[in-house]
């Protein structure tokens, strides 16, 4: 609008110049002036459009930068806290890049509005990846729970075949073999593409605690069994000794 106003003023001033007797010349000059001003106006208008397109292109590129960062980090399953931390880090980086853009003649309010729009679009992208991560995280947690249960069964099966009178050494030997087999089963979770270290370690820690509790239980039972066996041996030995003594004390027949 200001440029059009300037053009009209120029044309008005040109028409005020006396041109009696040179109407054709002035008419040609006016046509040339109109042609040049129109050309200049179209050039400026095209430049403005190009700047708008360039700003929109930069805007789209910034959103793409954020999404690429989230896509890469979400190849692994993250805890909610880790995902939120990455989101805030990437969002802050993108908004800083936006703040470094030149406004290309745009008003401050326009740039504020575009920044707000970028913020909103980033939050929408984050919601999408959070939804995907929540689903993958839940699936991984269920897988950890299921595998932990299977590993516990692998440990318990040979232990349940032990009797009270098996020695502590036999108990430890059986436990160690079953423990290694059960732990190997759980460790297969590391081969999953979607792998979350914190969740994996959490259930591994629970599994080790349960294994340790079982070891203590069967060890105490074996120790009780050994005491019973030792007591039985002592009683048996006492009975044998008493029997021999009784035999030797019996007077020979007359």
mmCIF file of C-alpha atoms in Angstrom:
data_model
loop_
_atom_site.group_PDB
_atom_site.id
_atom_site.type_symbol
_atom_site.label_atom_id
_atom_site.label_comp_id
_atom_site.label_asym_id
_atom_site.label_seq_id
_atom_site.Cartn_x
_atom_site.Cartn_y
_atom_site.Cartn_z
ATOM 1 C CA UNK A 1 0.000 0.000 0.000
ATOM 2 C CA UNK A 2 2.721 2.614 0.776
ATOM 3 C CA UNK A 3 4.444 1.792 -2.492
ATOM 4 C CA UNK A 4 1.228 2.240 -4.482
ATOM 5 C CA UNK A 5 0.702 5.577 -2.777
ATOM 6 C CA UNK A 6 4.183 6.689 -3.805
ATOM 7 C CA UNK A 7 3.511 5.657 -7.415
ATOM 8 C CA UNK A 8 0.282 7.663 -7.493
ATOM 9 C CA UNK A 9 2.061 10.721 -6.108
ATOM 10 C CA UNK A 10 4.797 10.419 -8.755
ATOM 11 C CA UNK A 11 2.213 10.129 -11.516
ATOM 12 C CA UNK A 12 0.283 13.081 -10.123
ATOM 13 C CA UNK A 13 3.408 15.249 -9.974
ATOM 14 C CA UNK A 14 4.347 14.224 -13.521
ATOM 15 C CA UNK A 15 0.943 15.256 -14.842
ATOM 16 C CA UNK A 16 1.327 18.694 -13.242
ATOM 17 C CA UNK A 17 4.336 19.448 -15.451
ATOM 18 C CA UNK A 18 3.332 21.850 -18.296
ATOM 19 C CA UNK A 19 3.257 19.959 -21.553
ATOM 20 C CA UNK A 20 1.313 22.217 -23.931
ATOM 21 C CA UNK A 21 2.518 21.616 -27.463
ATOM 22 C CA UNK A 22 4.319 18.416 -26.471
ATOM 23 C CA UNK A 23 1.376 16.240 -25.601
ATOM 24 C CA UNK A 24 2.564 13.227 -27.579
ATOM 25 C CA UNK A 25 6.036 13.372 -26.030
ATOM 26 C CA UNK A 26 4.635 13.628 -22.532
ATOM 27 C CA UNK A 27 2.180 10.833 -23.302
ATOM 28 C CA UNK A 28 5.070 8.565 -24.305
ATOM 29 C CA UNK A 29 6.991 9.569 -21.184
ATOM 30 C CA UNK A 30 3.981 8.853 -19.002
ATOM 31 C CA UNK A 31 3.530 5.430 -20.596
ATOM 32 C CA UNK A 32 7.212 4.656 -19.995
ATOM 33 C CA UNK A 33 6.878 5.832 -16.384
ATOM 34 C CA UNK A 34 3.827 3.646 -15.855
ATOM 35 C CA UNK A 35 5.595 0.673 -17.443
ATOM 36 C CA UNK A 36 8.703 1.094 -15.301
ATOM 37 C CA UNK A 37 6.772 1.621 -12.078
ATOM 38 C CA UNK A 38 4.577 -1.417 -12.795
ATOM 39 C CA UNK A 39 7.669 -3.488 -13.495
ATOM 40 C CA UNK A 40 9.280 -2.308 -10.279
ATOM 41 C CA UNK A 41 6.105 -2.984 -8.322
ATOM 42 C CA UNK A 42 5.823 -6.520 -9.720
ATOM 43 C CA UNK A 43 9.472 -7.132 -8.887
ATOM 44 C CA UNK A 44 8.949 -6.026 -5.288
ATOM 45 C CA UNK A 45 5.784 -8.090 -5.023
ATOM 46 C CA UNK A 46 7.612 -11.160 -6.348
ATOM 47 C CA UNK A 47 10.419 -10.572 -3.866
ATOM 48 C CA UNK A 48 7.918 -10.410 -1.015
ATOM 49 C CA UNK A 49 6.301 -13.661 -2.161
ATOM 50 C CA UNK A 50 9.715 -15.326 -2.416
ATOM 51 C CA UNK A 51 10.594 -14.190 1.096
ATOM 52 C CA UNK A 52 7.325 -15.604 2.408
ATOM 53 C CA UNK A 53 7.967 -18.884 0.633
ATOM 54 C CA UNK A 54 11.519 -18.985 1.945
ATOM 55 C CA UNK A 55 10.340 -18.339 5.502
ATOM 56 C CA UNK A 56 7.721 -21.067 5.148
ATOM 57 C CA UNK A 57 10.396 -23.411 3.820
ATOM 58 C CA UNK A 58 12.597 -22.680 6.822
ATOM 59 C CA UNK A 59 9.602 -23.193 9.101
ATOM 60 C CA UNK A 60 8.917 -26.614 7.563
ATOM 61 C CA UNK A 61 12.595 -27.538 7.747
ATOM 62 C CA UNK A 62 12.709 -26.788 11.471
ATOM 63 C CA UNK A 63 9.730 -29.067 12.096
ATOM 64 C CA UNK A 64 11.405 -31.758 10.028
ATOM 65 C CA UNK A 65 14.613 -31.358 12.040
ATOM 66 C CA UNK A 66 12.711 -31.985 15.270
ATOM 67 C CA UNK A 67 10.875 -34.991 13.856
ATOM 68 C CA UNK A 68 14.092 -36.546 12.537
ATOM 69 C CA UNK A 69 15.690 -36.219 15.967
ATOM 70 C CA UNK A 70 12.677 -37.829 17.656
ATOM 71 C CA UNK A 71 12.485 -40.581 15.062
ATOM 72 C CA UNK A 72 16.124 -41.496 15.670
ATOM 73 C CA UNK A 73 15.918 -41.527 19.455
ATOM 74 C CA UNK A 74 12.641 -43.487 19.433
ATOM 75 C CA UNK A 75 14.281 -46.429 17.692
ATOM 76 C CA UNK A 76 14.790 -47.582 21.272
ATOM 77 C CA UNK A 77 12.052 -47.814 23.868
ATOM 78 C CA UNK A 78 12.488 -44.993 26.376
ATOM 79 C CA UNK A 79 11.057 -44.406 29.806
ATOM 80 C CA UNK A 80 8.583 -41.528 29.956
ATOM 81 C CA UNK A 81 11.093 -39.337 31.799
ATOM 82 C CA UNK A 82 13.808 -39.986 29.220
ATOM 83 C CA UNK A 83 11.438 -39.323 26.333
ATOM 84 C CA UNK A 84 10.263 -36.042 27.869
ATOM 85 C CA UNK A 85 13.869 -35.001 28.476
ATOM 86 C CA UNK A 86 14.773 -35.649 24.829
ATOM 87 C CA UNK A 87 11.668 -33.781 23.667
ATOM 88 C CA UNK A 88 12.554 -30.692 25.689
ATOM 89 C CA UNK A 89 16.157 -30.827 24.470
ATOM 90 C CA UNK A 90 15.209 -31.097 20.782
ATOM 91 C CA UNK A 91 12.400 -28.560 21.044
ATOM 92 C CA UNK A 92 14.692 -26.019 22.683
ATOM 93 C CA UNK A 93 17.266 -26.532 19.948
ATOM 94 C CA UNK A 94 14.720 -26.011 17.149
ATOM 95 C CA UNK A 95 13.214 -22.909 18.753
ATOM 96 C CA UNK A 96 16.697 -21.435 19.145
ATOM 97 C CA UNK A 97 17.267 -21.998 15.430
ATOM 98 C CA UNK A 98 13.966 -20.239 14.705
ATOM 99 C CA UNK A 99 14.989 -17.275 16.857
ATOM 100 C CA UNK A 100 18.171 -16.976 14.787
ATOM 101 C CA UNK A 101 16.192 -16.592 11.546
ATOM 102 C CA UNK A 102 16.051 -13.141 9.960
ATOM 103 C CA UNK A 103 12.534 -11.766 9.856
ATOM 104 C CA UNK A 104 12.889 -10.604 6.223
ATOM 105 C CA UNK A 105 10.902 -7.486 6.919
ATOM 106 C CA UNK A 106 8.183 -9.297 8.854
ATOM 107 C CA UNK A 107 6.696 -7.659 11.905
ATOM 108 C CA UNK A 108 7.572 -8.776 15.414
ATOM 109 C CA UNK A 109 3.993 -9.948 15.961
ATOM 110 C CA UNK A 110 4.155 -12.081 12.823
ATOM 111 C CA UNK A 111 7.344 -13.806 13.992
ATOM 112 C CA UNK A 112 5.861 -14.351 17.457
ATOM 113 C CA UNK A 113 2.814 -15.988 15.872
ATOM 114 C CA UNK A 114 4.990 -18.219 13.693
ATOM 115 C CA UNK A 115 7.064 -19.226 16.707
ATOM 116 C CA UNK A 116 3.915 -20.132 18.615
ATOM 117 C CA UNK A 117 2.703 -22.168 15.643
ATOM 118 C CA UNK A 118 6.042 -23.983 15.494
ATOM 119 C CA UNK A 119 5.786 -24.750 19.212
ATOM 120 C CA UNK A 120 2.275 -26.169 18.767
ATOM 121 C CA UNK A 121 3.294 -28.292 15.773
ATOM 122 C CA UNK A 122 6.258 -29.697 17.702
ATOM 123 C CA UNK A 123 3.963 -30.665 20.586
ATOM 124 C CA UNK A 124 1.692 -32.509 18.144
ATOM 125 C CA UNK A 125 4.666 -34.421 16.759
ATOM 126 C CA UNK A 126 5.778 -35.240 20.303
ATOM 127 C CA UNK A 127 2.323 -36.600 21.190
ATOM 128 C CA UNK A 128 2.542 -38.949 18.215
ATOM 129 C CA UNK A 129 5.936 -40.344 19.197
ATOM 130 C CA UNK A 130 4.955 -40.534 22.861
ATOM 131 C CA UNK A 131 1.942 -42.638 21.922
ATOM 132 C CA UNK A 132 4.149 -45.004 19.915
ATOM 133 C CA UNK A 133 6.731 -45.182 22.697
ATOM 134 C CA UNK A 134 4.077 -45.854 25.363
ATOM 135 C CA UNK A 135 2.785 -48.783 23.339
ATOM 136 C CA UNK A 136 6.280 -50.199 22.779
ATOM 137 C CA UNK A 137 7.211 -49.640 26.418
ATOM 138 C CA UNK A 138 4.143 -51.526 27.625
ATOM 139 C CA UNK A 139 4.897 -54.397 25.240
ATOM 140 C CA UNK A 140 8.486 -54.561 26.468
ATOM 141 C CA UNK A 141 7.411 -54.510 30.123
ATOM 142 C CA UNK A 142 5.006 -57.391 29.488
ATOM 143 C CA UNK A 143 7.784 -59.273 27.705
ATOM 144 C CA UNK A 144 10.110 -58.753 30.681
ATOM 145 C CA UNK A 145 7.446 -59.989 33.109
ATOM 146 C CA UNK A 146 6.681 -63.054 30.982
ATOM 147 C CA UNK A 147 10.345 -63.967 30.496
ATOM 148 C CA UNK A 148 11.065 -63.405 34.181
ATOM 149 C CA UNK A 149 8.264 -65.852 35.041
ATOM 150 C CA UNK A 150 9.681 -68.435 32.617
ATOM 151 C CA UNK A 151 13.167 -68.026 34.079
ATOM 152 C CA UNK A 152 11.776 -68.517 37.584
ATOM 153 C CA UNK A 153 10.161 -71.791 36.472
ATOM 154 C CA UNK A 154 13.453 -72.946 34.941
ATOM 155 C CA UNK A 155 15.124 -72.373 38.308
ATOM 156 C CA UNK A 156 12.400 -73.921 40.448
ATOM 157 C CA UNK A 157 11.915 -77.178 38.546
ATOM 158 C CA UNK A 158 15.252 -78.819 39.532
ATOM 159 C CA UNK A 159 15.114 -77.298 43.022
ATOM 160 C CA UNK A 160 11.729 -78.866 43.698
ATOM 161 C CA UNK A 161 13.247 -82.279 42.998
ATOM 162 C CA UNK A 162 15.680 -81.830 45.875
ATOM 163 C CA UNK A 163 14.775 -83.518 49.133
ATOM 164 C CA UNK A 164 15.334 -82.356 52.652
ATOM 165 C CA UNK A 165 18.171 -84.794 53.036
ATOM 166 C CA UNK A 166 20.250 -83.633 50.056
ATOM 167 C CA UNK A 167 23.510 -82.080 51.190
ATOM 168 C CA UNK A 168 24.203 -78.353 51.100
ATOM 169 C CA UNK A 169 26.855 -79.012 48.446
ATOM 170 C CA UNK A 170 24.300 -80.829 46.285
ATOM 171 C CA UNK A 171 21.865 -77.953 46.780
ATOM 172 C CA UNK A 172 24.449 -75.352 45.738
ATOM 173 C CA UNK A 173 25.519 -77.384 42.720
ATOM 174 C CA UNK A 174 21.928 -77.863 41.526
ATOM 175 C CA UNK A 175 21.100 -74.222 42.171
ATOM 176 C CA UNK A 176 24.111 -72.906 40.242
ATOM 177 C CA UNK A 177 23.268 -74.970 37.162
ATOM 178 C CA UNK A 178 19.606 -73.919 37.247
ATOM 179 C CA UNK A 179 20.530 -70.294 37.973
ATOM 180 C CA UNK A 180 22.797 -70.028 34.924
ATOM 181 C CA UNK A 181 20.190 -71.626 32.674
ATOM 182 C CA UNK A 182 17.415 -69.354 33.964
ATOM 183 C CA UNK A 183 19.574 -66.243 33.696
ATOM 184 C CA UNK A 184 20.554 -67.099 30.117
ATOM 185 C CA UNK A 185 16.863 -67.291 29.242
ATOM 186 C CA UNK A 186 16.169 -63.823 30.627
ATOM 187 C CA UNK A 187 19.267 -62.323 29.006
ATOM 188 C CA UNK A 188 17.851 -63.222 25.583
ATOM 189 C CA UNK A 189 15.755 -60.059 25.918
ATOM 190 C CA UNK A 190 18.892 -58.121 25.037
ATOM 191 C CA UNK A 191 18.517 -59.322 21.464
ATOM 192 C CA UNK A 192 15.276 -57.396 21.031
ATOM 193 C CA UNK A 193 15.427 -54.426 18.670
ATOM 194 C CA UNK A 194 13.264 -52.360 21.007
ATOM 195 C CA UNK A 195 15.410 -52.492 24.090
ATOM 196 C CA UNK A 196 15.066 -50.454 27.248
ATOM 197 C CA UNK A 197 17.994 -50.851 29.632
ATOM 198 C CA UNK A 198 16.271 -49.441 32.713
ATOM 199 C CA UNK A 199 13.215 -51.671 32.433
ATOM 200 C CA UNK A 200 15.399 -54.678 31.650
ATOM 201 C CA UNK A 201 17.611 -54.023 34.698
ATOM 202 C CA UNK A 202 14.601 -53.465 36.944
ATOM 203 C CA UNK A 203 13.147 -56.918 36.294
ATOM 204 C CA UNK A 204 16.584 -58.535 36.252
ATOM 205 C CA UNK A 205 17.176 -57.153 39.747
ATOM 206 C CA UNK A 206 13.833 -58.553 40.916
ATOM 207 C CA UNK A 207 14.707 -61.920 39.389
ATOM 208 C CA UNK A 208 18.077 -62.047 41.174
ATOM 209 C CA UNK A 209 16.418 -61.178 44.493
ATOM 210 C CA UNK A 210 13.866 -63.969 44.047
ATOM 211 C CA UNK A 211 16.633 -66.418 43.114
ATOM 212 C CA UNK A 212 18.618 -65.428 46.200
ATOM 213 C CA UNK A 213 15.556 -65.940 48.409
ATOM 214 C CA UNK A 214 15.049 -69.430 46.956
ATOM 215 C CA UNK A 215 18.706 -70.295 47.538
ATOM 216 C CA UNK A 216 18.462 -69.238 51.168
ATOM 217 C CA UNK A 217 15.261 -71.252 51.627
ATOM 218 C CA UNK A 218 16.581 -74.520 50.212
ATOM 219 C CA UNK A 219 19.949 -74.030 51.923
ATOM 220 C CA UNK A 220 18.234 -73.690 55.312
ATOM 221 C CA UNK A 221 16.205 -76.800 54.557
ATOM 222 C CA UNK A 222 19.349 -78.714 53.597
ATOM 223 C CA UNK A 223 21.093 -77.557 56.777
ATOM 224 C CA UNK A 224 18.138 -78.783 58.845
ATOM 225 C CA UNK A 225 18.279 -82.079 56.961
ATOM 226 C CA UNK A 226 21.978 -82.444 57.688
ATOM 227 C CA UNK A 227 21.378 -81.797 61.381
ATOM 228 C CA UNK A 228 18.627 -84.408 61.375
ATOM 229 C CA UNK A 229 20.901 -86.891 59.612
ATOM 230 C CA UNK A 230 23.727 -86.183 62.043
ATOM 231 C CA UNK A 231 21.359 -86.567 64.975
ATOM 232 C CA UNK A 232 20.051 -89.818 63.516
ATOM 233 C CA UNK A 233 23.595 -91.086 63.065
ATOM 234 C CA UNK A 234 24.362 -90.170 66.652
ATOM 235 C CA UNK A 235 21.265 -91.971 67.910
ATOM 236 C CA UNK A 236 22.006 -94.993 65.758
ATOM 237 C CA UNK A 237 25.588 -95.096 66.941
ATOM 238 C CA UNK A 238 24.412 -94.811 70.535
ATOM 239 C CA UNK A 239 21.955 -97.654 70.036
ATOM 240 C CA UNK A 240 24.653 -99.821 68.500
ATOM 241 C CA UNK A 241 27.068 -99.110 71.331
ATOM 242 C CA UNK A 242 24.426 -99.750 73.967
ATOM 243 C CA UNK A 243 23.517 -102.973 72.204
ATOM 244 C CA UNK A 244 27.079 -104.173 72.178
ATOM 245 C CA UNK A 245 27.506 -103.270 75.825
ATOM 246 C CA UNK A 246 24.321 -105.096 76.701
ATOM 247 C CA UNK A 247 25.474 -108.162 74.816
ATOM 248 C CA UNK A 248 28.782 -108.271 76.593
ATOM 249 C CA UNK A 249 27.153 -107.745 79.996
ATOM 250 C CA UNK A 250 24.830 -110.700 79.591
ATOM 251 C CA UNK A 251 26.234 -113.581 81.723
ATOM 252 C CA UNK A 252 27.058 -116.738 79.830
ATOM 253 C CA UNK A 253 24.585 -119.598 80.209
ATOM 254 C CA UNK A 254 25.338 -122.076 83.046
#
